[in-house]
Coordinates of C-alpha atoms in Angstrom, one line a residue:
X93 CA -23.5 91.2 -25.0
X94 CA -22.5 92.4 -21.6
X95 CA -20.3 90.5 -19.2
X96 CA -23.2 89.2 -17.1
X97 CA -25.1 87.8 -20.2
X98 CA -21.9 86.2 -21.5
X99 CA -21.4 84.5 -18.2
X100 CA -24.8 83.1 -18.3
X101 CA -24.7 82.1 -22.0
X102 CA -21.5 80.3 -21.6
X103 CA -22.6 78.5 -18.4
X104 CA -24.5 75.5 -19.8
X105 CA -26.2 74.7 -16.5
X106 CA -28.0 78.0 -16.6
X107 CA -30.4 76.4 -19.1
X108 CA -31.5 73.7 -16.6
X109 CA -31.7 75.7 -13.4
X110 CA -28.0 75.3 -12.5
X111 CA -27.9 71.8 -11.0
X112 CA -26.0 69.4 -13.4
X113 CA -24.9 67.0 -10.7
X114 CA -27.3 64.4 -11.4
X115 CA -25.9 64.0 -15.0
X116 CA -22.4 63.7 -13.8
X117 CA -23.6 61.0 -11.3
X118 CA -25.2 59.3 -14.3
X119 CA -22.0 59.4 -16.3
X120 CA -20.2 57.8 -13.3
X121 CA -22.6 55.1 -12.6
X122 CA -23.1 54.1 -16.2
X123 CA -19.4 54.0 -16.8
X124 CA -18.7 52.0 -13.7
X125 CA -21.2 49.4 -15.0
X126 CA -19.8 49.3 -18.4
X127 CA -16.1 48.9 -17.1
X128 CA -17.3 46.0 -14.9
X129 CA -19.0 44.0 -17.6
X130 CA -17.0 44.7 -20.8
X131 CA -13.4 43.7 -21.6
X132 CA -11.7 46.9 -21.5
X133 CA -7.9 47.7 -21.8
X134 CA -7.5 50.4 -19.4
X135 CA -4.9 53.1 -19.2
X136 CA -2.9 52.5 -22.3
X137 CA -0.3 55.3 -22.2
X138 CA 0.1 57.5 -25.3
X139 CA 2.3 60.2 -23.6
X140 CA 4.3 61.2 -20.6
X141 CA 1.7 63.2 -18.7
X142 CA 0.0 61.4 -15.8
X143 CA -3.4 61.7 -17.6
X144 CA -2.1 60.9 -21.1
X145 CA -3.7 57.6 -21.2
X146 CA -6.7 56.1 -23.1
X147 CA -9.1 53.2 -22.5
X148 CA -9.8 50.8 -25.4
X149 CA -12.3 48.0 -26.0
X150 CA -12.3 45.9 -29.2
X151 CA -15.3 45.1 -31.3
X152 CA -17.5 42.3 -29.9
X153 CA -16.5 39.8 -32.6
X154 CA -13.6 39.9 -35.1
X155 CA -13.9 36.9 -37.4
X156 CA -10.7 35.8 -39.2
X157 CA -12.9 35.4 -42.4
X158 CA -14.1 38.9 -42.3
X159 CA -12.7 40.9 -45.1
X160 CA -12.3 44.1 -43.1
X161 CA -11.4 45.0 -39.7
X162 CA -14.0 47.0 -37.6
X163 CA -14.0 50.8 -37.5
X164 CA -13.2 52.7 -34.3
X165 CA -15.3 55.4 -32.5
X166 CA -13.2 57.6 -30.3
X167 CA -14.9 59.7 -27.6
X168 CA -13.4 62.8 -25.9
X169 CA -15.0 63.9 -22.6
X170 CA -16.1 67.4 -21.8
X171 CA -15.9 69.5 -18.7
X172 CA -14.7 72.9 -20.0
X173 CA -11.1 71.5 -20.4
X174 CA -11.0 71.4 -16.5
X175 CA -13.2 68.7 -15.1
X176 CA -14.2 65.0 -15.5
X177 CA -11.9 62.3 -17.0
X178 CA -12.1 59.2 -19.2
X179 CA -13.2 57.2 -16.2
X180 CA -16.6 58.8 -16.3
X181 CA -17.0 58.6 -20.0
X182 CA -17.4 54.9 -20.9
X183 CA -21.2 55.0 -21.3
X184 CA -21.2 55.0 -25.1
X185 CA -19.4 51.7 -25.5
X186 CA -22.3 49.2 -25.3
X187 CA -24.2 50.4 -28.3
X188 CA -21.0 50.8 -30.5
X189 CA -19.6 47.4 -29.5
X190 CA -23.0 45.8 -30.3
X191 CA -22.9 47.5 -33.6
X192 CA -19.6 46.0 -34.5
X193 CA -17.2 48.8 -33.8
X194 CA -14.3 49.1 -31.5
X195 CA -14.2 52.1 -29.0
X196 CA -11.7 54.3 -27.3
X197 CA -12.0 57.0 -24.6
X198 CA -9.2 59.5 -24.4
X199 CA -7.9 61.1 -21.1
X200 CA -6.0 64.3 -21.1
X201 CA -4.4 66.8 -18.7
X202 CA -6.8 69.3 -17.3
X203 CA -6.5 73.0 -17.0
X204 CA -4.9 74.9 -15.3
X205 CA -2.2 72.2 -15.5
X206 CA -2.2 72.4 -19.3
X207 CA -3.5 75.0 -21.7
X208 CA -6.2 74.4 -24.2
X209 CA -3.5 74.1 -26.9
X210 CA -1.6 71.5 -25.0
X211 CA -4.7 69.6 -24.3
X212 CA -5.6 69.6 -28.0
X213 CA -2.1 68.4 -28.8
X214 CA -2.4 65.4 -26.4
X215 CA -5.7 64.3 -28.0
X216 CA -3.9 64.5 -31.4
X217 CA -1.1 62.4 -29.9
X218 CA -3.6 59.9 -28.6
X219 CA -5.1 59.6 -32.2
X220 CA -1.6 58.9 -33.7
X221 CA -1.0 56.3 -30.9
X222 CA -4.2 54.5 -31.8
X223 CA -3.4 54.6 -35.6
X224 CA 0.2 53.2 -34.8
X225 CA -1.2 50.3 -32.7
X226 CA -4.3 49.7 -34.9
X227 CA -3.1 46.3 -36.0
X228 CA -2.4 44.9 -32.6
X229 CA -5.6 46.4 -31.1
X230 CA -7.7 45.0 -34.0
X231 CA -9.4 47.9 -35.8
X232 CA -9.1 49.6 -39.2
X233 CA -6.8 52.5 -39.0
X234 CA -8.5 54.0 -42.0
X235 CA -12.0 53.8 -40.4
X236 CA -12.0 56.2 -37.4
X237 CA -14.5 58.7 -36.4
X238 CA -13.9 61.0 -33.4
X239 CA -16.7 62.4 -31.3
X240 CA -16.8 64.7 -28.4
X241 CA -19.1 66.5 -25.9
X242 CA -18.8 70.1 -24.9
X243 CA -15.1 70.7 -24.5
X244 CA -14.6 67.5 -26.1
X245 CA -16.5 68.7 -29.1
X246 CA -13.8 71.3 -29.6
X247 CA -11.1 68.8 -29.1
X248 CA -12.7 66.3 -31.6
X249 CA -12.9 69.0 -34.2
X250 CA -9.3 70.1 -33.4
X251 CA -8.2 66.5 -34.1
X252 CA -10.1 66.5 -37.3
X253 CA -8.2 69.6 -38.6
X254 CA -4.8 69.3 -37.1
X255 CA -3.9 65.7 -36.1
X256 CA -2.7 64.7 -39.5
X257 CA -4.8 61.5 -39.1
X258 CA -7.2 61.0 -42.0
X259 CA -10.5 60.6 -40.0
X260 CA -13.7 59.5 -41.7
X261 CA -15.5 62.1 -39.7
X262 CA -16.1 64.1 -36.6
X263 CA -19.1 64.4 -34.2
X264 CA -18.8 67.6 -32.2
X265 CA -21.7 67.7 -29.8
X266 CA -22.7 71.0 -28.0
X267 CA -19.3 72.6 -28.5
X268 CA -17.5 75.9 -28.4
X269 CA -15.3 76.5 -31.4
X270 CA -14.5 80.1 -31.1
X271 CA -12.9 80.6 -27.7
X272 CA -12.8 84.4 -27.6
X273 CA -16.1 84.9 -25.9
X274 CA -14.9 82.8 -22.9
X275 CA -12.5 85.5 -22.0
X276 CA -13.9 87.7 -19.2
X277 CA -15.9 84.8 -17.9
X278 CA -15.3 82.6 -14.9
X279 CA -14.4 79.8 -17.3
X280 CA -11.2 81.5 -18.2
X281 CA -10.0 81.5 -14.7
X282 CA -8.5 78.1 -15.3
X283 CA -7.9 78.4 -19.0
X284 CA -6.1 81.8 -18.8
X285 CA -6.7 82.5 -22.5
X286 CA -5.6 85.9 -24.0
X287 CA -6.7 87.3 -27.3
X288 CA -3.7 85.9 -29.2
X289 CA -4.3 82.5 -27.9
X290 CA -7.9 82.4 -28.5
X291 CA -7.4 83.5 -32.0
X292 CA -4.7 80.9 -32.7
X293 CA -7.0 78.2 -31.3
X294 CA -10.1 79.4 -33.1
X295 CA -11.5 76.6 -35.2
X296 CA -13.5 79.0 -37.3
X297 CA -10.5 80.0 -39.2
X298 CA -10.8 80.0 -42.9
X299 CA -7.7 78.0 -43.8
X300 CA -8.7 74.9 -41.6
X301 CA -9.9 71.9 -43.4
X302 CA -12.2 69.4 -41.7
X303 CA -13.3 65.9 -42.5
X304 CA -17.2 65.1 -42.9
X305 CA -19.0 66.1 -39.8
X306 CA -22.1 65.6 -37.7
X307 CA -22.8 68.7 -35.6
X308 CA -25.3 68.3 -32.9
X309 CA -26.7 70.1 -29.8
X310 CA -29.5 69.8 -27.4
X311 CA -32.9 71.7 -27.6
X312 CA -32.4 72.9 -24.0
X313 CA -29.2 74.8 -24.5
X314 CA -28.2 78.4 -24.1
X315 CA -28.4 80.6 -27.1
X316 CA -24.6 80.9 -27.5
X317 CA -24.0 77.1 -27.5
X318 CA -26.7 76.7 -30.2
X319 CA -25.1 79.6 -32.1
X320 CA -21.6 78.3 -32.0
X321 CA -22.6 74.8 -33.2
X322 CA -24.7 76.3 -36.0
X323 CA -21.9 78.7 -37.1
X324 CA -19.3 75.9 -37.2
X325 CA -21.7 73.7 -39.2
X326 CA -22.5 76.5 -41.7
X327 CA -18.9 77.2 -42.1
X328 CA -18.2 73.6 -43.0
X329 CA -21.0 73.6 -45.5
X330 CA -19.8 76.8 -47.1
X331 CA -16.5 75.0 -47.8
X332 CA -18.4 72.1 -49.4
X333 CA -17.5 69.8 -46.5
X334 CA -20.2 67.2 -46.0
X335 CA -22.0 68.2 -42.7
X336 CA -25.2 67.2 -41.1
X337 CA -26.4 69.3 -38.2
X338 CA -29.2 68.5 -35.7
X339 CA -30.9 69.8 -32.7
X340 CA -31.8 66.8 -30.3
X341 CA -35.2 67.5 -29.0
X342 CA -36.0 67.4 -25.2
X343 CA -32.2 67.1 -24.4
X344 CA -29.9 69.6 -22.6
X345 CA -26.2 70.2 -22.6
X346 CA -25.4 67.3 -20.3
X347 CA -27.8 64.6 -21.4
X348 CA -27.6 65.1 -25.2
X349 CA -24.5 62.9 -25.4
X350 CA -26.5 60.0 -24.4
X351 CA -28.2 60.1 -27.8
X352 CA -24.8 58.9 -29.4
X353 CA -25.2 55.8 -27.3
X354 CA -28.8 55.0 -28.4
X355 CA -28.9 53.0 -31.5
X356 CA -32.5 54.2 -32.3
X357 CA -31.4 57.9 -32.4
X358 CA -30.8 60.1 -35.3
X359 CA -27.4 61.0 -34.0
X360 CA -26.3 57.4 -33.7
X361 CA -27.5 56.7 -37.3
X362 CA -25.8 59.9 -38.7
X363 CA -22.6 58.9 -36.9
X364 CA -22.6 55.4 -38.0
X365 CA -23.0 56.6 -41.6
X366 CA -19.8 58.6 -41.5
X367 CA -18.0 55.2 -41.3
X368 CA -19.2 54.5 -44.9
X369 CA -18.2 58.0 -46.2
X370 CA -15.6 57.6 -48.9
X371 CA -14.9 61.2 -49.4
X372 CA -11.2 62.1 -49.2
X373 CA -10.0 65.5 -47.8
X374 CA -6.9 67.2 -47.0
X375 CA -5.3 67.2 -43.5
X376 CA -2.4 68.9 -41.9
X377 CA -0.6 68.6 -38.6
X378 CA 0.0 71.6 -36.3
X379 CA 1.8 71.5 -33.0
X380 CA -1.0 72.9 -30.9
X381 CA 1.2 72.6 -27.7
X382 CA 2.9 75.8 -28.8
X383 CA -0.3 77.7 -28.6
X384 CA 0.1 78.3 -24.9

């Protein structure tokens, strides 16, 4: 693949004619509405960096008579590690709160002010914060699923492999898991990846162990985004990791994530099923911030 083709293939807006602004506006408007009408706990600080904060909303009802606390769905936003924030990323909450789950949305430092390794380390820190405060926040620390879109898909998967937190599952949606093809594209202007960093951050490495996963992407995506998701899913299956993969029809890179907030969708159902998954798996903790 030549440089021009690679630039196009790793520019997700190229599959929709280049204009993704309406989808960002939809993230913003839906999130503002959800912030206004649901009882969020905003800007819970998990680290020292200005953006090292998360937003949390408890499950709709926690009965003292209920035998178990609710599970937690964590969402990590996309933006190629260099755009957006948790503030535009609250739109999944209504469906998951209505289904009886708590919900958290992670913030993180954006490139070029942080490397991808540092960003991934922040997300792992946020997960550990949530586990540490699970009792006071009111959810089951042993029943967490982490989802993410685009760059957030990479971060969700990195959390699954490297946070040390025993997740019930991960839901990477339209992600890039091998970062090497980004070198030589405009995306890398802010990321500043070199070959050694890209290899160290490669989530396709054989030694990595992941929890059960639902890997999804939109029908209207570039070939490379589809290939990367499929390759990641196949790698999990080859390791006998429980994995379901799905292409979401009629959706593109920017609106496919709305399926995760639609209780009637296959993606919502598959993600919810992860919370009931009792399979155990190994985890290990890696200091990703050193991979800079």
